[in-house]
Amino acid sequence: EEDEGGEVLEAWERAYADERSWESLQEDESGLLRPVDTKTLVHAQYRRRLLAAARIQKGLIRYLYIVIDLSRAASEMDYRPSRMAVVAKHAEAFIREFFDQNPLSHVGLVTIKDGIAHRLTEIGGSPESQIKALMGKLECSGDSSLQNALDLVHGYLDQVPSYGHKEVLILYSALNTFDPGDITETIAKCKKSKIRCSVIGLAAEIFICKHLCEETGGSYTVALDESHFKELLLEHAPPPPAIAEYAAANLIKMGFPQRGAEELISICSCHKKIKSGAGYICPRCKVNVCELPTECRTCGLTLVSSPHLARSYHHLFPVPPFDEVTPVNRIQRGGQICFSCQQSLYNPDGQSNLHVRCPKCNQHFCLDCDIYIHESLHNCPGCESQR
């Protein structure tokens, strides 16, 4: 293996994508080791996620608070270099993925340290401001208090409009919680306010966390390693199924503001500061706001842009899962190449590789294009070309 300068690297100097690759070793019919087919493994994990997502009603406007445990337990080094560093790295990726999947939703950050819950950021629709605030407050100390975090989050989410789906995602490193009162009363209060609480543990299963998730309709999982933690975290990015009693349909009045002129000088209603240009003008009360989506601080109108609304369309009408075509089957006429990237679906031996076929247009696609179509493009090229 060579680095960018062309120098040959020693084995201990190389960077491996999977540091536990020996667990994925495969054998052929004669018992000899064969190269690990990472593409097939990644595609198998993706297929499990895709088939698990049924056509069910989902909440498209989400108000999510991410609660990050920064107690002394987060400084443990069982995750390299520490639990805190791993959580911060993957929380950044999750926030970006969350806004990509949920353009109409909002996120806020809460940290727990020294037995106190502190709201790091207000709930909003800008990923950059959330990530910047998180990276500037990465210090571990004291104990963790789950009740204080739930009380703080409940106070803010209780003011969310009825059409918004209220969620809490807790990244918990500690094995205990130091609470000032009865935490079961706080859990009952969250359940009454229809707040869905989910927990991802980094140490071991804790009864109170499991009880919290069961009562509020969330999910409780414990990460085995860093890659498993990343997988569990990203599972919370797509909109979850709407709970039956929470899923009342509502008509929401929205405004589509125009972008202000670059030379316009006005007071931003979000931060109460004088700014020049690069803002949006509320169509109802004509005040200036910095970012979308948001709610106007003056008249309360929900402000979005048309691209945000259009990007939520694929959650309502997703691309159906493609059917797998095994190498044993013959490729249908005209299916020798991937319809999307035009790469050959044959290997050098003349045998067809594992690929998929759209059930509607019957076009064939390679595994990489299958993932790209369902997770990024959200449109079948074969079906779109027939219109």
JSON list of C-alpha atoms in Angstrom, two decimals, residues 51-242:
[
{"chain": "A", "resi": 51, "resn": "LEU", "atom": "CA", "xyz": [-36.82, -4.01, 3.99]},
{"chain": "A", "resi": 52, "resn": "ALA", "atom": "CA", "xyz": [-37.43, -3.09, 7.65]},
{"chain": "A", "resi": 53, "resn": "ALA", "atom": "CA", "xyz": [-38.92, 0.28, 6.63]},
{"chain": "A", "resi": 54, "resn": "ALA", "atom": "CA", "xyz": [-42.54, -0.50, 5.81]},
{"chain": "A", "resi": 55, "resn": "ARG", "atom": "CA", "xyz": [-45.03, 1.87, 4.20]},
{"chain": "A", "resi": 56, "resn": "ILE", "atom": "CA", "xyz": [-46.33, 3.45, 7.38]},
{"chain": "A", "resi": 57, "resn": "GLN", "atom": "CA", "xyz": [-47.21, 6.93, 8.48]},
{"chain": "A", "resi": 58, "resn": "LYS", "atom": "CA", "xyz": [-44.20, 8.98, 9.59]},
{"chain": "A", "resi": 59, "resn": "GLY", "atom": "CA", "xyz": [-43.73, 12.29, 11.29]},
{"chain": "A", "resi": 60, "resn": "LEU", "atom": "CA", "xyz": [-42.04, 14.68, 8.85]},
{"chain": "A", "resi": 61, "resn": "ILE", "atom": "CA", "xyz": [-41.78, 17.69, 11.18]},
{"chain": "A", "resi": 62, "resn": "ARG", "atom": "CA", "xyz": [-39.60, 16.56, 14.08]},
{"chain": "A", "resi": 63, "resn": "TYR", "atom": "CA", "xyz": [-38.36, 18.46, 17.10]},
{"chain": "A", "resi": 64, "resn": "LEU", "atom": "CA", "xyz": [-35.38, 16.49, 18.41]},
{"chain": "A", "resi": 65, "resn": "TYR", "atom": "CA", "xyz": [-33.17, 17.17, 21.41]},
{"chain": "A", "resi": 66, "resn": "ILE", "atom": "CA", "xyz": [-29.88, 15.26, 21.47]},
{"chain": "A", "resi": 67, "resn": "VAL", "atom": "CA", "xyz": [-28.78, 14.70, 25.08]},
{"chain": "A", "resi": 68, "resn": "ILE", "atom": "CA", "xyz": [-25.04, 13.95, 25.35]},
{"chain": "A", "resi": 69, "resn": "ASP", "atom": "CA", "xyz": [-23.59, 12.52, 28.56]},
{"chain": "A", "resi": 70, "resn": "LEU", "atom": "CA", "xyz": [-20.35, 14.38, 29.37]},
{"chain": "A", "resi": 71, "resn": "SER", "atom": "CA", "xyz": [-19.89, 12.98, 32.88]},
{"chain": "A", "resi": 72, "resn": "ARG", "atom": "CA", "xyz": [-16.60, 11.42, 33.95]},
{"chain": "A", "resi": 73, "resn": "ALA", "atom": "CA", "xyz": [-17.80, 8.12, 32.45]},
{"chain": "A", "resi": 74, "resn": "ALA", "atom": "CA", "xyz": [-17.48, 9.71, 28.97]},
{"chain": "A", "resi": 75, "resn": "SER", "atom": "CA", "xyz": [-13.71, 9.98, 29.48]},
{"chain": "A", "resi": 76, "resn": "GLU", "atom": "CA", "xyz": [-13.31, 6.19, 29.61]},
{"chain": "A", "resi": 77, "resn": "MET", "atom": "CA", "xyz": [-10.93, 4.90, 26.94]},
{"chain": "A", "resi": 78, "resn": "ASP", "atom": "CA", "xyz": [-12.66, 1.64, 25.94]},
{"chain": "A", "resi": 79, "resn": "TYR", "atom": "CA", "xyz": [-13.58, 3.50, 22.75]},
{"chain": "A", "resi": 80, "resn": "ARG", "atom": "CA", "xyz": [-10.45, 5.00, 21.19]},
{"chain": "A", "resi": 81, "resn": "PRO", "atom": "CA", "xyz": [-9.36, 7.64, 22.00]},
{"chain": "A", "resi": 82, "resn": "SER", "atom": "CA", "xyz": [-12.31, 8.08, 24.41]},
{"chain": "A", "resi": 83, "resn": "ARG", "atom": "CA", "xyz": [-16.07, 7.73, 24.53]},
{"chain": "A", "resi": 84, "resn": "MET", "atom": "CA", "xyz": [-16.46, 11.50, 24.37]},
{"chain": "A", "resi": 85, "resn": "ALA", "atom": "CA", "xyz": [-14.39, 11.79, 21.17]},
{"chain": "A", "resi": 86, "resn": "VAL", "atom": "CA", "xyz": [-16.28, 8.95, 19.48]},
{"chain": "A", "resi": 87, "resn": "VAL", "atom": "CA", "xyz": [-19.67, 10.40, 20.46]},
{"chain": "A", "resi": 88, "resn": "ALA", "atom": "CA", "xyz": [-18.70, 13.88, 19.24]},
{"chain": "A", "resi": 89, "resn": "LYS", "atom": "CA", "xyz": [-17.42, 12.59, 15.89]},
{"chain": "A", "resi": 90, "resn": "HIS", "atom": "CA", "xyz": [-20.50, 10.52, 15.12]},
{"chain": "A", "resi": 91, "resn": "ALA", "atom": "CA", "xyz": [-22.90, 13.11, 16.54]},
{"chain": "A", "resi": 92, "resn": "GLU", "atom": "CA", "xyz": [-21.56, 15.56, 13.95]},
{"chain": "A", "resi": 93, "resn": "ALA", "atom": "CA", "xyz": [-22.21, 13.05, 11.15]},
{"chain": "A", "resi": 94, "resn": "PHE", "atom": "CA", "xyz": [-25.66, 12.30, 12.58]},
{"chain": "A", "resi": 95, "resn": "ILE", "atom": "CA", "xyz": [-26.69, 15.98, 12.69]},
{"chain": "A", "resi": 96, "resn": "ARG", "atom": "CA", "xyz": [-25.75, 16.43, 9.02]},
{"chain": "A", "resi": 97, "resn": "GLU", "atom": "CA", "xyz": [-27.56, 13.24, 8.03]},
{"chain": "A", "resi": 98, "resn": "PHE", "atom": "CA", "xyz": [-30.59, 14.21, 10.13]},
{"chain": "A", "resi": 99, "resn": "PHE", "atom": "CA", "xyz": [-31.07, 17.52, 8.33]},
{"chain": "A", "resi": 100, "resn": "ASP", "atom": "CA", "xyz": [-30.51, 15.83, 4.97]},
{"chain": "A", "resi": 101, "resn": "GLN", "atom": "CA", "xyz": [-33.27, 13.31, 5.73]},
{"chain": "A", "resi": 102, "resn": "ASN", "atom": "CA", "xyz": [-35.55, 15.75, 7.60]},
{"chain": "A", "resi": 103, "resn": "PRO", "atom": "CA", "xyz": [-35.28, 19.20, 5.98]},
{"chain": "A", "resi": 104, "resn": "LEU", "atom": "CA", "xyz": [-38.38, 20.49, 7.84]},
{"chain": "A", "resi": 105, "resn": "SER", "atom": "CA", "xyz": [-37.20, 19.39, 11.29]},
{"chain": "A", "resi": 106, "resn": "HIS", "atom": "CA", "xyz": [-35.31, 21.04, 14.15]},
{"chain": "A", "resi": 107, "resn": "VAL", "atom": "CA", "xyz": [-32.52, 19.91, 16.48]},
{"chain": "A", "resi": 108, "resn": "GLY", "atom": "CA", "xyz": [-31.23, 21.13, 19.84]},
{"chain": "A", "resi": 109, "resn": "LEU", "atom": "CA", "xyz": [-28.34, 19.97, 22.05]},
{"chain": "A", "resi": 110, "resn": "VAL", "atom": "CA", "xyz": [-28.28, 19.27, 25.80]},
{"chain": "A", "resi": 111, "resn": "THR", "atom": "CA", "xyz": [-25.25, 18.13, 27.80]},
{"chain": "A", "resi": 112, "resn": "ILE", "atom": "CA", "xyz": [-25.08, 16.42, 31.23]},
{"chain": "A", "resi": 113, "resn": "LYS", "atom": "CA", "xyz": [-22.12, 16.96, 33.55]},
{"chain": "A", "resi": 114, "resn": "ASP", "atom": "CA", "xyz": [-21.59, 17.56, 37.29]},
{"chain": "A", "resi": 115, "resn": "GLY", "atom": "CA", "xyz": [-25.16, 16.32, 37.90]},
{"chain": "A", "resi": 116, "resn": "ILE", "atom": "CA", "xyz": [-26.60, 19.28, 35.95]},
{"chain": "A", "resi": 117, "resn": "ALA", "atom": "CA", "xyz": [-28.26, 19.38, 32.52]},
{"chain": "A", "resi": 118, "resn": "HIS", "atom": "CA", "xyz": [-27.32, 22.38, 30.39]},
{"chain": "A", "resi": 119, "resn": "ARG", "atom": "CA", "xyz": [-28.98, 23.42, 27.13]},
{"chain": "A", "resi": 120, "resn": "LEU", "atom": "CA", "xyz": [-26.08, 23.89, 24.73]},
{"chain": "A", "resi": 121, "resn": "THR", "atom": "CA", "xyz": [-28.12, 25.24, 21.79]},
{"chain": "A", "resi": 122, "resn": "GLU", "atom": "CA", "xyz": [-31.66, 26.34, 21.16]},
{"chain": "A", "resi": 123, "resn": "ILE", "atom": "CA", "xyz": [-33.70, 24.11, 18.90]},
{"chain": "A", "resi": 124, "resn": "GLY", "atom": "CA", "xyz": [-33.18, 25.21, 15.30]},
{"chain": "A", "resi": 125, "resn": "GLY", "atom": "CA", "xyz": [-32.69, 24.18, 11.69]},
{"chain": "A", "resi": 126, "resn": "SER", "atom": "CA", "xyz": [-29.00, 24.97, 11.10]},
{"chain": "A", "resi": 127, "resn": "PRO", "atom": "CA", "xyz": [-26.57, 22.02, 11.30]},
{"chain": "A", "resi": 128, "resn": "GLU", "atom": "CA", "xyz": [-23.46, 24.22, 11.28]},
{"chain": "A", "resi": 129, "resn": "SER", "atom": "CA", "xyz": [-24.46, 26.20, 14.38]},
{"chain": "A", "resi": 130, "resn": "GLN", "atom": "CA", "xyz": [-25.26, 23.00, 16.28]},
{"chain": "A", "resi": 131, "resn": "ILE", "atom": "CA", "xyz": [-21.95, 21.34, 15.38]},
{"chain": "A", "resi": 132, "resn": "LYS", "atom": "CA", "xyz": [-19.92, 24.46, 16.20]},
{"chain": "A", "resi": 133, "resn": "ALA", "atom": "CA", "xyz": [-21.52, 24.72, 19.64]},
{"chain": "A", "resi": 134, "resn": "LEU", "atom": "CA", "xyz": [-20.92, 21.02, 20.37]},
{"chain": "A", "resi": 135, "resn": "MET", "atom": "CA", "xyz": [-17.24, 21.05, 19.41]},
{"chain": "A", "resi": 136, "resn": "GLY", "atom": "CA", "xyz": [-16.57, 23.99, 21.71]},
{"chain": "A", "resi": 137, "resn": "LYS", "atom": "CA", "xyz": [-17.91, 22.31, 24.88]},
{"chain": "A", "resi": 138, "resn": "LEU", "atom": "CA", "xyz": [-16.25, 18.88, 24.96]},
{"chain": "A", "resi": 139, "resn": "GLU", "atom": "CA", "xyz": [-15.18, 18.58, 28.60]},
{"chain": "A", "resi": 140, "resn": "CYS", "atom": "CA", "xyz": [-15.99, 15.69, 30.95]},
{"chain": "A", "resi": 141, "resn": "SER", "atom": "CA", "xyz": [-16.55, 16.02, 34.69]},
{"chain": "A", "resi": 142, "resn": "GLY", "atom": "CA", "xyz": [-18.78, 14.91, 37.55]},
{"chain": "A", "resi": 143, "resn": "ASP", "atom": "CA", "xyz": [-21.74, 12.59, 37.52]},
{"chain": "A", "resi": 144, "resn": "SER", "atom": "CA", "xyz": [-24.74, 12.16, 35.23]},
{"chain": "A", "resi": 145, "resn": "SER", "atom": "CA", "xyz": [-28.36, 12.98, 36.08]},
{"chain": "A", "resi": 146, "resn": "LEU", "atom": "CA", "xyz": [-30.95, 11.55, 33.73]},
{"chain": "A", "resi": 147, "resn": "GLN", "atom": "CA", "xyz": [-33.87, 13.16, 35.57]},
{"chain": "A", "resi": 148, "resn": "ASN", "atom": "CA", "xyz": [-32.43, 16.68, 35.29]},
{"chain": "A", "resi": 149, "resn": "ALA", "atom": "CA", "xyz": [-31.95, 16.18, 31.54]},
{"chain": "A", "resi": 150, "resn": "LEU", "atom": "CA", "xyz": [-35.52, 14.95, 31.05]},
{"chain": "A", "resi": 151, "resn": "ASP", "atom": "CA", "xyz": [-36.94, 17.82, 33.12]},
{"chain": "A", "resi": 152, "resn": "LEU", "atom": "CA", "xyz": [-35.00, 20.38, 31.08]},
{"chain": "A", "resi": 153, "resn": "VAL", "atom": "CA", "xyz": [-35.98, 18.87, 27.73]},
{"chain": "A", "resi": 154, "resn": "HIS", "atom": "CA", "xyz": [-39.62, 18.48, 28.79]},
{"chain": "A", "resi": 155, "resn": "GLY", "atom": "CA", "xyz": [-39.85, 22.18, 29.60]},
{"chain": "A", "resi": 156, "resn": "TYR", "atom": "CA", "xyz": [-38.81, 23.12, 26.06]},
{"chain": "A", "resi": 157, "resn": "LEU", "atom": "CA", "xyz": [-40.61, 20.38, 24.08]},
{"chain": "A", "resi": 158, "resn": "ASP", "atom": "CA", "xyz": [-43.88, 20.94, 25.94]},
{"chain": "A", "resi": 159, "resn": "GLN", "atom": "CA", "xyz": [-44.18, 24.24, 24.04]},
{"chain": "A", "resi": 160, "resn": "VAL", "atom": "CA", "xyz": [-43.86, 22.60, 20.60]},
{"chain": "A", "resi": 161, "resn": "PRO", "atom": "CA", "xyz": [-46.99, 22.86, 18.36]},
{"chain": "A", "resi": 162, "resn": "SER", "atom": "CA", "xyz": [-49.26, 19.83, 18.25]},
{"chain": "A", "resi": 163, "resn": "TYR", "atom": "CA", "xyz": [-48.28, 18.94, 14.67]},
{"chain": "A", "resi": 164, "resn": "GLY", "atom": "CA", "xyz": [-44.61, 18.52, 15.64]},
{"chain": "A", "resi": 165, "resn": "HIS", "atom": "CA", "xyz": [-43.28, 15.13, 16.69]},
{"chain": "A", "resi": 166, "resn": "LYS", "atom": "CA", "xyz": [-41.33, 15.54, 19.95]},
{"chain": "A", "resi": 167, "resn": "GLU", "atom": "CA", "xyz": [-38.28, 13.31, 20.38]},
{"chain": "A", "resi": 168, "resn": "VAL", "atom": "CA", "xyz": [-35.28, 12.94, 22.69]},
{"chain": "A", "resi": 169, "resn": "LEU", "atom": "CA", "xyz": [-32.17, 10.94, 21.76]},
{"chain": "A", "resi": 170, "resn": "ILE", "atom": "CA", "xyz": [-29.86, 10.27, 24.73]},
{"chain": "A", "resi": 171, "resn": "LEU", "atom": "CA", "xyz": [-26.23, 9.19, 24.15]},
{"chain": "A", "resi": 172, "resn": "TYR", "atom": "CA", "xyz": [-25.51, 7.74, 27.60]},
{"chain": "A", "resi": 173, "resn": "SER", "atom": "CA", "xyz": [-22.06, 6.70, 28.82]},
{"chain": "A", "resi": 174, "resn": "ALA", "atom": "CA", "xyz": [-22.63, 6.27, 32.58]},
{"chain": "A", "resi": 175, "resn": "LEU", "atom": "CA", "xyz": [-23.82, 3.16, 34.41]},
{"chain": "A", "resi": 176, "resn": "ASN", "atom": "CA", "xyz": [-25.91, 5.09, 36.95]},
{"chain": "A", "resi": 177, "resn": "THR", "atom": "CA", "xyz": [-27.85, 8.30, 37.42]},
{"chain": "A", "resi": 178, "resn": "PHE", "atom": "CA", "xyz": [-27.82, 10.73, 40.35]},
{"chain": "A", "resi": 179, "resn": "ASP", "atom": "CA", "xyz": [-31.31, 12.28, 40.51]},
{"chain": "A", "resi": 180, "resn": "PRO", "atom": "CA", "xyz": [-32.73, 14.87, 42.91]},
{"chain": "A", "resi": 181, "resn": "GLY", "atom": "CA", "xyz": [-36.19, 13.27, 43.01]},
{"chain": "A", "resi": 182, "resn": "ASP", "atom": "CA", "xyz": [-38.37, 10.43, 41.72]},
{"chain": "A", "resi": 183, "resn": "ILE", "atom": "CA", "xyz": [-37.40, 9.84, 38.09]},
{"chain": "A", "resi": 184, "resn": "THR", "atom": "CA", "xyz": [-40.49, 7.71, 37.44]},
{"chain": "A", "resi": 185, "resn": "GLU", "atom": "CA", "xyz": [-42.64, 10.82, 37.87]},
{"chain": "A", "resi": 186, "resn": "THR", "atom": "CA", "xyz": [-40.56, 12.60, 35.25]},
{"chain": "A", "resi": 187, "resn": "ILE", "atom": "CA", "xyz": [-40.94, 9.64, 32.88]},
{"chain": "A", "resi": 188, "resn": "ALA", "atom": "CA", "xyz": [-44.71, 9.71, 33.38]},
{"chain": "A", "resi": 189, "resn": "LYS", "atom": "CA", "xyz": [-44.67, 13.44, 32.65]},
{"chain": "A", "resi": 190, "resn": "CYS", "atom": "CA", "xyz": [-42.77, 12.86, 29.38]},
{"chain": "A", "resi": 191, "resn": "LYS", "atom": "CA", "xyz": [-45.23, 10.14, 28.40]},
{"chain": "A", "resi": 192, "resn": "LYS", "atom": "CA", "xyz": [-48.17, 12.44, 29.05]},
{"chain": "A", "resi": 193, "resn": "SER", "atom": "CA", "xyz": [-46.58, 15.15, 26.88]},
{"chain": "A", "resi": 194, "resn": "LYS", "atom": "CA", "xyz": [-46.09, 12.60, 24.04]},
{"chain": "A", "resi": 195, "resn": "ILE", "atom": "CA", "xyz": [-42.31, 12.87, 24.03]},
{"chain": "A", "resi": 196, "resn": "ARG", "atom": "CA", "xyz": [-40.62, 9.84, 22.46]},
{"chain": "A", "resi": 197, "resn": "CYS", "atom": "CA", "xyz": [-37.36, 9.08, 24.32]},
{"chain": "A", "resi": 198, "resn": "SER", "atom": "CA", "xyz": [-34.65, 6.82, 22.87]},
{"chain": "A", "resi": 199, "resn": "VAL", "atom": "CA", "xyz": [-31.33, 5.87, 24.44]},
{"chain": "A", "resi": 200, "resn": "ILE", "atom": "CA", "xyz": [-28.07, 4.55, 22.97]},
{"chain": "A", "resi": 201, "resn": "GLY", "atom": "CA", "xyz": [-25.83, 3.21, 25.71]},
{"chain": "A", "resi": 202, "resn": "LEU", "atom": "CA", "xyz": [-22.04, 3.01, 25.43]},
{"chain": "A", "resi": 203, "resn": "ALA", "atom": "CA", "xyz": [-21.39, 0.83, 28.48]},
{"chain": "A", "resi": 204, "resn": "ALA", "atom": "CA", "xyz": [-24.07, -1.73, 29.43]},
{"chain": "A", "resi": 205, "resn": "GLU", "atom": "CA", "xyz": [-27.83, -2.06, 29.70]},
{"chain": "A", "resi": 206, "resn": "ILE", "atom": "CA", "xyz": [-29.45, -0.05, 32.50]},
{"chain": "A", "resi": 207, "resn": "PHE", "atom": "CA", "xyz": [-32.94, -0.80, 33.77]},
{"chain": "A", "resi": 208, "resn": "ILE", "atom": "CA", "xyz": [-34.09, 2.83, 34.13]},
{"chain": "A", "resi": 209, "resn": "CYS", "atom": "CA", "xyz": [-33.09, 3.62, 30.53]},
{"chain": "A", "resi": 210, "resn": "LYS", "atom": "CA", "xyz": [-34.98, 0.58, 29.27]},
{"chain": "A", "resi": 211, "resn": "HIS", "atom": "CA", "xyz": [-38.01, 1.55, 31.35]},
{"chain": "A", "resi": 212, "resn": "LEU", "atom": "CA", "xyz": [-37.88, 5.10, 29.97]},
{"chain": "A", "resi": 213, "resn": "CYS", "atom": "CA", "xyz": [-37.87, 3.89, 26.36]},
{"chain": "A", "resi": 214, "resn": "GLU", "atom": "CA", "xyz": [-40.64, 1.35, 26.93]},
{"chain": "A", "resi": 215, "resn": "GLU", "atom": "CA", "xyz": [-42.92, 3.92, 28.57]},
{"chain": "A", "resi": 216, "resn": "THR", "atom": "CA", "xyz": [-42.44, 6.63, 25.93]},
{"chain": "A", "resi": 217, "resn": "GLY", "atom": "CA", "xyz": [-42.38, 4.44, 22.81]},
{"chain": "A", "resi": 218, "resn": "GLY", "atom": "CA", "xyz": [-38.69, 4.90, 22.00]},
{"chain": "A", "resi": 219, "resn": "SER", "atom": "CA", "xyz": [-35.91, 2.38, 21.42]},
{"chain": "A", "resi": 220, "resn": "TYR", "atom": "CA", "xyz": [-33.09, 1.33, 23.74]},
{"chain": "A", "resi": 221, "resn": "THR", "atom": "CA", "xyz": [-29.89, -0.12, 22.32]},
{"chain": "A", "resi": 222, "resn": "VAL", "atom": "CA", "xyz": [-26.34, -0.68, 23.60]},
{"chain": "A", "resi": 223, "resn": "ALA", "atom": "CA", "xyz": [-23.36, -0.27, 21.26]},
{"chain": "A", "resi": 224, "resn": "LEU", "atom": "CA", "xyz": [-20.84, -3.10, 21.03]},
{"chain": "A", "resi": 225, "resn": "ASP", "atom": "CA", "xyz": [-18.10, -1.08, 19.35]},
{"chain": "A", "resi": 226, "resn": "GLU", "atom": "CA", "xyz": [-17.58, 2.14, 17.41]},
{"chain": "A", "resi": 227, "resn": "SER", "atom": "CA", "xyz": [-18.95, 0.90, 14.09]},
{"chain": "A", "resi": 228, "resn": "HIS", "atom": "CA", "xyz": [-22.01, -0.54, 15.84]},
{"chain": "A", "resi": 229, "resn": "PHE", "atom": "CA", "xyz": [-22.55, 2.77, 17.65]},
{"chain": "A", "resi": 230, "resn": "LYS", "atom": "CA", "xyz": [-22.43, 4.64, 14.34]},
{"chain": "A", "resi": 231, "resn": "GLU", "atom": "CA", "xyz": [-24.97, 2.22, 12.82]},
{"chain": "A", "resi": 232, "resn": "LEU", "atom": "CA", "xyz": [-27.34, 2.55, 15.81]},
{"chain": "A", "resi": 233, "resn": "LEU", "atom": "CA", "xyz": [-27.07, 6.35, 15.75]},
{"chain": "A", "resi": 234, "resn": "LEU", "atom": "CA", "xyz": [-27.80, 6.71, 12.04]},
{"chain": "A", "resi": 235, "resn": "GLU", "atom": "CA", "xyz": [-30.91, 4.53, 12.41]},
{"chain": "A", "resi": 236, "resn": "HIS", "atom": "CA", "xyz": [-32.52, 7.51, 14.16]},
{"chain": "A", "resi": 237, "resn": "ALA", "atom": "CA", "xyz": [-32.00, 9.83, 11.16]},
{"chain": "A", "resi": 238, "resn": "PRO", "atom": "CA", "xyz": [-35.01, 8.71, 9.04]},
{"chain": "A", "resi": 239, "resn": "PRO", "atom": "CA", "xyz": [-38.45, 9.72, 10.36]},
{"chain": "A", "resi": 240, "resn": "PRO", "atom": "CA", "xyz": [-39.70, 7.06, 12.80]},
{"chain": "A", "resi": 241, "resn": "PRO", "atom": "CA", "xyz": [-43.17, 5.49, 12.58]},
{"chain": "A", "resi": 242, "resn": "ALA", "atom": "CA", "xyz": [-45.82, 7.78, 14.02]}
]
